[in-house]
mmCIF file of C-alpha atoms and ligand atoms in Angstrom:
data_model
loop_
_atom_site.group_PDB
_atom_site.id
_atom_site.type_symbol
_atom_site.label_atom_id
_atom_site.label_comp_id
_atom_site.label_asym_id
_atom_site.label_seq_id
_atom_site.Cartn_x
_atom_site.Cartn_y
_atom_site.Cartn_z
ATOM 1 C CA UNK A 1 0.023 0.040 0.228
ATOM 2 C CA UNK A 2 1.416 3.578 -0.913
ATOM 3 C CA UNK A 3 1.070 5.588 1.899
ATOM 4 C CA UNK A 4 1.997 9.518 2.071
ATOM 5 C CA UNK A 5 1.966 12.287 4.699
ATOM 6 C CA UNK A 6 0.574 15.659 4.174
ATOM 7 C CA UNK A 7 1.930 17.686 6.839
ATOM 8 C CA UNK A 8 0.805 21.329 8.145
ATOM 9 C CA UNK A 9 -0.586 23.741 10.495
ATOM 10 C CA UNK A 10 -4.000 23.827 8.555
ATOM 11 C CA UNK A 11 -4.985 26.902 10.659
ATOM 12 C CA UNK A 12 -7.166 26.434 8.831
ATOM 13 C CA UNK A 13 -6.962 24.594 5.925
ATOM 14 C CA UNK A 14 -7.474 26.239 2.291
ATOM 15 C CA UNK A 15 -8.244 25.427 -1.228
ATOM 16 C CA UNK A 16 -4.389 25.448 -2.195
ATOM 17 C CA UNK A 17 -4.126 22.507 0.830
ATOM 18 C CA UNK A 18 -7.138 20.915 -0.602
ATOM 19 C CA UNK A 19 -5.771 21.011 -4.068
ATOM 20 C CA UNK A 20 -2.486 19.302 -3.136
ATOM 21 C CA UNK A 21 -4.572 16.909 -0.908
ATOM 22 C CA UNK A 22 -6.924 15.899 -3.974
ATOM 23 C CA UNK A 23 -4.048 15.447 -6.578
ATOM 24 C CA UNK A 24 -2.026 13.129 -3.678
ATOM 25 C CA UNK A 25 -5.163 11.112 -3.572
ATOM 26 C CA UNK A 26 -5.055 9.998 -7.185
ATOM 27 C CA UNK A 27 -1.229 8.997 -6.825
ATOM 28 C CA UNK A 28 -1.354 7.073 -3.342
ATOM 29 C CA UNK A 29 -3.487 4.563 -1.988
ATOM 30 C CA UNK A 30 -3.940 6.429 1.639
ATOM 31 C CA UNK A 31 -3.145 10.228 2.357
ATOM 32 C CA UNK A 32 -2.665 11.119 5.849
ATOM 33 C CA UNK A 33 -3.229 14.489 6.626
ATOM 34 C CA UNK A 34 -1.169 15.495 9.681
ATOM 35 C CA UNK A 35 -1.944 18.613 11.700
ATOM 36 C CA UNK A 36 0.974 19.727 13.678
ATOM 37 C CA UNK A 37 0.787 20.212 17.345
ATOM 38 C CA UNK A 38 2.928 23.261 18.024
ATOM 39 C CA UNK A 39 2.681 24.369 21.730
ATOM 40 C CA UNK A 40 5.080 27.501 21.035
ATOM 41 C CA UNK A 41 3.229 28.880 18.353
ATOM 42 C CA UNK A 42 0.002 30.721 18.743
ATOM 43 C CA UNK A 43 -3.123 29.532 16.330
ATOM 44 C CA UNK A 44 -6.430 30.513 15.331
ATOM 45 C CA UNK A 45 -8.085 27.376 15.876
ATOM 46 C CA UNK A 46 -7.356 24.625 18.294
ATOM 47 C CA UNK A 47 -6.045 21.198 16.680
ATOM 48 C CA UNK A 48 -9.388 19.453 17.451
ATOM 49 C CA UNK A 49 -10.929 22.302 15.591
ATOM 50 C CA UNK A 50 -8.741 22.237 12.735
ATOM 51 C CA UNK A 51 -9.164 18.439 12.571
ATOM 52 C CA UNK A 52 -13.058 18.709 12.265
ATOM 53 C CA UNK A 53 -12.772 21.269 9.224
ATOM 54 C CA UNK A 54 -10.437 19.202 7.668
ATOM 55 C CA UNK A 55 -12.798 16.175 7.985
ATOM 56 C CA UNK A 56 -15.664 18.208 6.968
ATOM 57 C CA UNK A 57 -14.215 19.242 3.571
ATOM 58 C CA UNK A 58 -12.542 15.850 2.735
ATOM 59 C CA UNK A 59 -15.581 14.028 2.859
ATOM 60 C CA UNK A 60 -15.672 13.229 -0.811
ATOM 61 C CA UNK A 61 -12.197 11.497 -0.737
ATOM 62 C CA UNK A 62 -12.269 7.880 0.764
ATOM 63 C CA UNK A 63 -8.434 7.579 0.842
ATOM 64 C CA UNK A 64 -7.918 9.894 3.526
ATOM 65 C CA UNK A 65 -6.800 9.653 7.277
ATOM 66 C CA UNK A 66 -6.690 12.888 9.350
ATOM 67 C CA UNK A 67 -4.408 12.903 12.478
ATOM 68 C CA UNK A 68 -2.404 15.334 14.435
ATOM 69 C CA UNK A 69 1.292 15.140 15.637
ATOM 70 C CA UNK A 70 4.098 16.766 17.560
ATOM 71 C CA UNK A 71 7.738 16.677 17.408
ATOM 72 C CA UNK A 72 9.961 15.589 14.333
ATOM 73 C CA UNK A 73 7.780 14.814 11.207
ATOM 74 C CA UNK A 74 10.205 11.658 10.458
ATOM 75 C CA UNK A 75 9.438 10.140 13.964
ATOM 76 C CA UNK A 76 5.618 10.208 12.984
ATOM 77 C CA UNK A 77 6.493 8.827 9.354
ATOM 78 C CA UNK A 78 8.672 6.051 10.962
ATOM 79 C CA UNK A 79 6.215 5.289 13.865
ATOM 80 C CA UNK A 80 3.597 5.254 11.217
ATOM 81 C CA UNK A 81 5.340 3.658 8.461
ATOM 82 C CA UNK A 82 4.838 6.319 6.036
ATOM 83 C CA UNK A 83 7.735 6.399 3.684
ATOM 84 C CA UNK A 84 6.859 9.892 1.816
ATOM 85 C CA UNK A 85 5.733 13.368 2.572
ATOM 86 C CA UNK A 86 3.970 15.338 0.090
ATOM 87 C CA UNK A 87 4.124 19.180 0.099
ATOM 88 C CA UNK A 88 2.914 22.136 -2.248
ATOM 89 C CA UNK A 89 5.091 24.646 -3.533
ATOM 90 C CA UNK A 90 3.701 27.692 -3.980
ATOM 91 C CA UNK A 91 6.571 30.167 -5.158
ATOM 92 C CA UNK A 92 10.598 29.911 -5.576
ATOM 93 C CA UNK A 93 10.454 31.577 -1.854
ATOM 94 C CA UNK A 94 9.003 28.175 -0.709
ATOM 95 C CA UNK A 95 11.924 25.955 -2.049
ATOM 96 C CA UNK A 96 14.733 26.937 -0.214
ATOM 97 C CA UNK A 97 13.369 26.139 3.269
ATOM 98 C CA UNK A 98 11.380 23.179 1.903
ATOM 99 C CA UNK A 99 14.845 21.651 0.227
ATOM 100 C CA UNK A 100 16.649 22.065 3.427
ATOM 101 C CA UNK A 101 13.889 20.341 5.496
ATOM 102 C CA UNK A 102 13.604 17.380 2.797
ATOM 103 C CA UNK A 103 17.532 16.946 2.930
ATOM 104 C CA UNK A 104 17.513 16.503 6.501
ATOM 105 C CA UNK A 105 14.472 14.278 6.511
ATOM 106 C CA UNK A 106 16.087 12.147 3.890
ATOM 107 C CA UNK A 107 19.202 11.660 5.996
ATOM 108 C CA UNK A 108 17.653 11.211 9.274
ATOM 109 C CA UNK A 109 15.138 8.221 8.012
ATOM 110 C CA UNK A 110 15.236 7.709 4.553
ATOM 111 C CA UNK A 111 11.792 9.788 4.354
ATOM 112 C CA UNK A 112 11.169 10.874 0.398
ATOM 113 C CA UNK A 113 9.554 14.403 0.323
ATOM 114 C CA UNK A 114 7.457 14.885 -3.061
ATOM 115 C CA UNK A 115 6.824 18.467 -3.874
ATOM 116 C CA UNK A 116 3.751 19.724 -5.989
ATOM 117 C CA UNK A 117 3.564 22.696 -7.392
ATOM 118 C CA UNK A 118 0.271 24.650 -6.326
ATOM 119 C CA UNK A 119 -2.059 25.328 -8.869
ATOM 120 C CA UNK A 120 -1.807 28.892 -10.359
ATOM 121 C CA UNK A 121 -5.307 29.932 -9.051
ATOM 122 C CA UNK A 122 -3.960 28.950 -5.113
ATOM 123 C CA UNK A 123 -0.631 30.488 -5.426
ATOM 124 C CA UNK A 124 -1.436 33.589 -3.648
ATOM 125 C CA UNK A 125 -2.909 31.771 -0.740
ATOM 126 C CA UNK A 126 -2.044 30.695 2.613
ATOM 127 C CA UNK A 127 -3.481 30.103 6.177
ATOM 128 C CA UNK A 128 -2.826 33.701 7.056
ATOM 129 C CA UNK A 129 -4.368 35.155 3.819
ATOM 130 C CA UNK A 130 -7.268 32.963 4.355
ATOM 131 C CA UNK A 131 -7.684 33.910 7.824
ATOM 132 C CA UNK A 132 -8.088 37.313 6.899
ATOM 133 C CA UNK A 133 -10.683 36.620 4.454
ATOM 134 C CA UNK A 134 -12.646 34.205 6.930
ATOM 135 C CA UNK A 135 -12.579 36.826 9.502
ATOM 136 C CA UNK A 136 -14.105 39.369 7.234
ATOM 137 C CA UNK A 137 -16.922 36.629 5.836
ATOM 138 C CA UNK A 138 -17.451 34.231 8.877
ATOM 139 C CA UNK A 139 -20.964 34.606 10.672
ATOM 140 C CA UNK A 140 -19.030 33.923 14.115
ATOM 141 C CA UNK A 141 -20.438 30.452 14.377
ATOM 142 C CA UNK A 142 -18.979 27.173 14.609
ATOM 143 C CA UNK A 143 -15.463 27.137 13.485
ATOM 144 C CA UNK A 144 -16.426 23.951 11.265
ATOM 145 C CA UNK A 145 -18.222 26.336 8.788
ATOM 146 C CA UNK A 146 -15.071 28.561 8.305
ATOM 147 C CA UNK A 147 -13.444 26.609 5.496
ATOM 148 C CA UNK A 148 -16.842 26.969 3.280
ATOM 149 C CA UNK A 149 -15.630 30.495 3.180
ATOM 150 C CA UNK A 150 -12.230 30.267 2.604
ATOM 151 C CA UNK A 151 -10.708 30.722 -0.825
HETATM 152 O O1 LIG B 1 1.246 24.672 7.173
HETATM 153 P P1 LIG B 1 2.923 25.085 7.916
HETATM 154 O O2 LIG B 1 2.796 25.818 8.957
HETATM 155 O O3 LIG B 1 3.657 25.883 6.796
HETATM 156 O O4 LIG B 1 3.533 23.708 7.924
HETATM 157 C C1 LIG B 1 4.422 23.738 8.185
HETATM 158 C C2 LIG B 1 5.269 21.887 8.615
HETATM 159 C C3 LIG B 1 4.397 21.626 9.625
HETATM 160 C C4 LIG B 1 4.756 21.206 7.328
HETATM 161 C C5 LIG B 1 6.478 22.320 8.594
HETATM 162 O O5 LIG B 1 6.788 23.123 10.070
HETATM 163 C C6 LIG B 1 7.460 20.903 9.046
HETATM 164 O O6 LIG B 1 7.476 20.056 8.155
HETATM 165 N N1 LIG B 1 7.502 20.455 10.313
HETATM 166 C C7 LIG B 1 8.380 19.273 10.854
HETATM 167 C C8 LIG B 1 9.270 19.563 11.850
HETATM 168 C C9 LIG B 1 10.499 18.795 11.713
HETATM 169 O O7 LIG B 1 10.442 17.535 11.447
HETATM 170 N N2 LIG B 1 11.680 18.996 11.341
HETATM 171 C C10 LIG B 1 12.950 18.512 11.548
HETATM 172 C C11 LIG B 1 13.556 18.743 9.950
HETATM 173 S S1 LIG B 1 14.346 20.409 10.419
#
């Protein structure tokens, strides 16, 4: 079974993330969306809220699992027997950091990283941009509704 992990903060998930996830679903038997638990970084949504939002907007995919993790991503990969990471690259500016990270992950545990170029229509999107849009548009109810309003 070919498995891949799609890691991120997903604070909140955007259509840019969804684009990468959808394409990964066609290439792999199982795509694990892993939400980073980062105690040192303040977040807009709790990890449980983020997981709930991801589940709500990925119901159409049958080969997705949503999970959370903290610490090193390669440790999560080893524990869960996932040999590959998938990441979206929006622009060249993403590349330096991601290249370094992928080389460390390869060196540490032999975990491969697959980069996908973001669809041009989503290349300007990040969670922080989407947060602004959400705050303007959302009606302030359940965080589960937020992604419906995220571009
Ligand atoms: O959505 P984000 O905030 O851009 O996601 C960043 C994330 C979680 C994908 C990135 O921080 C990451 O891969 N962290 C893993 C930390 C790790 O394993 N570091 C070791 C290599 S230096």
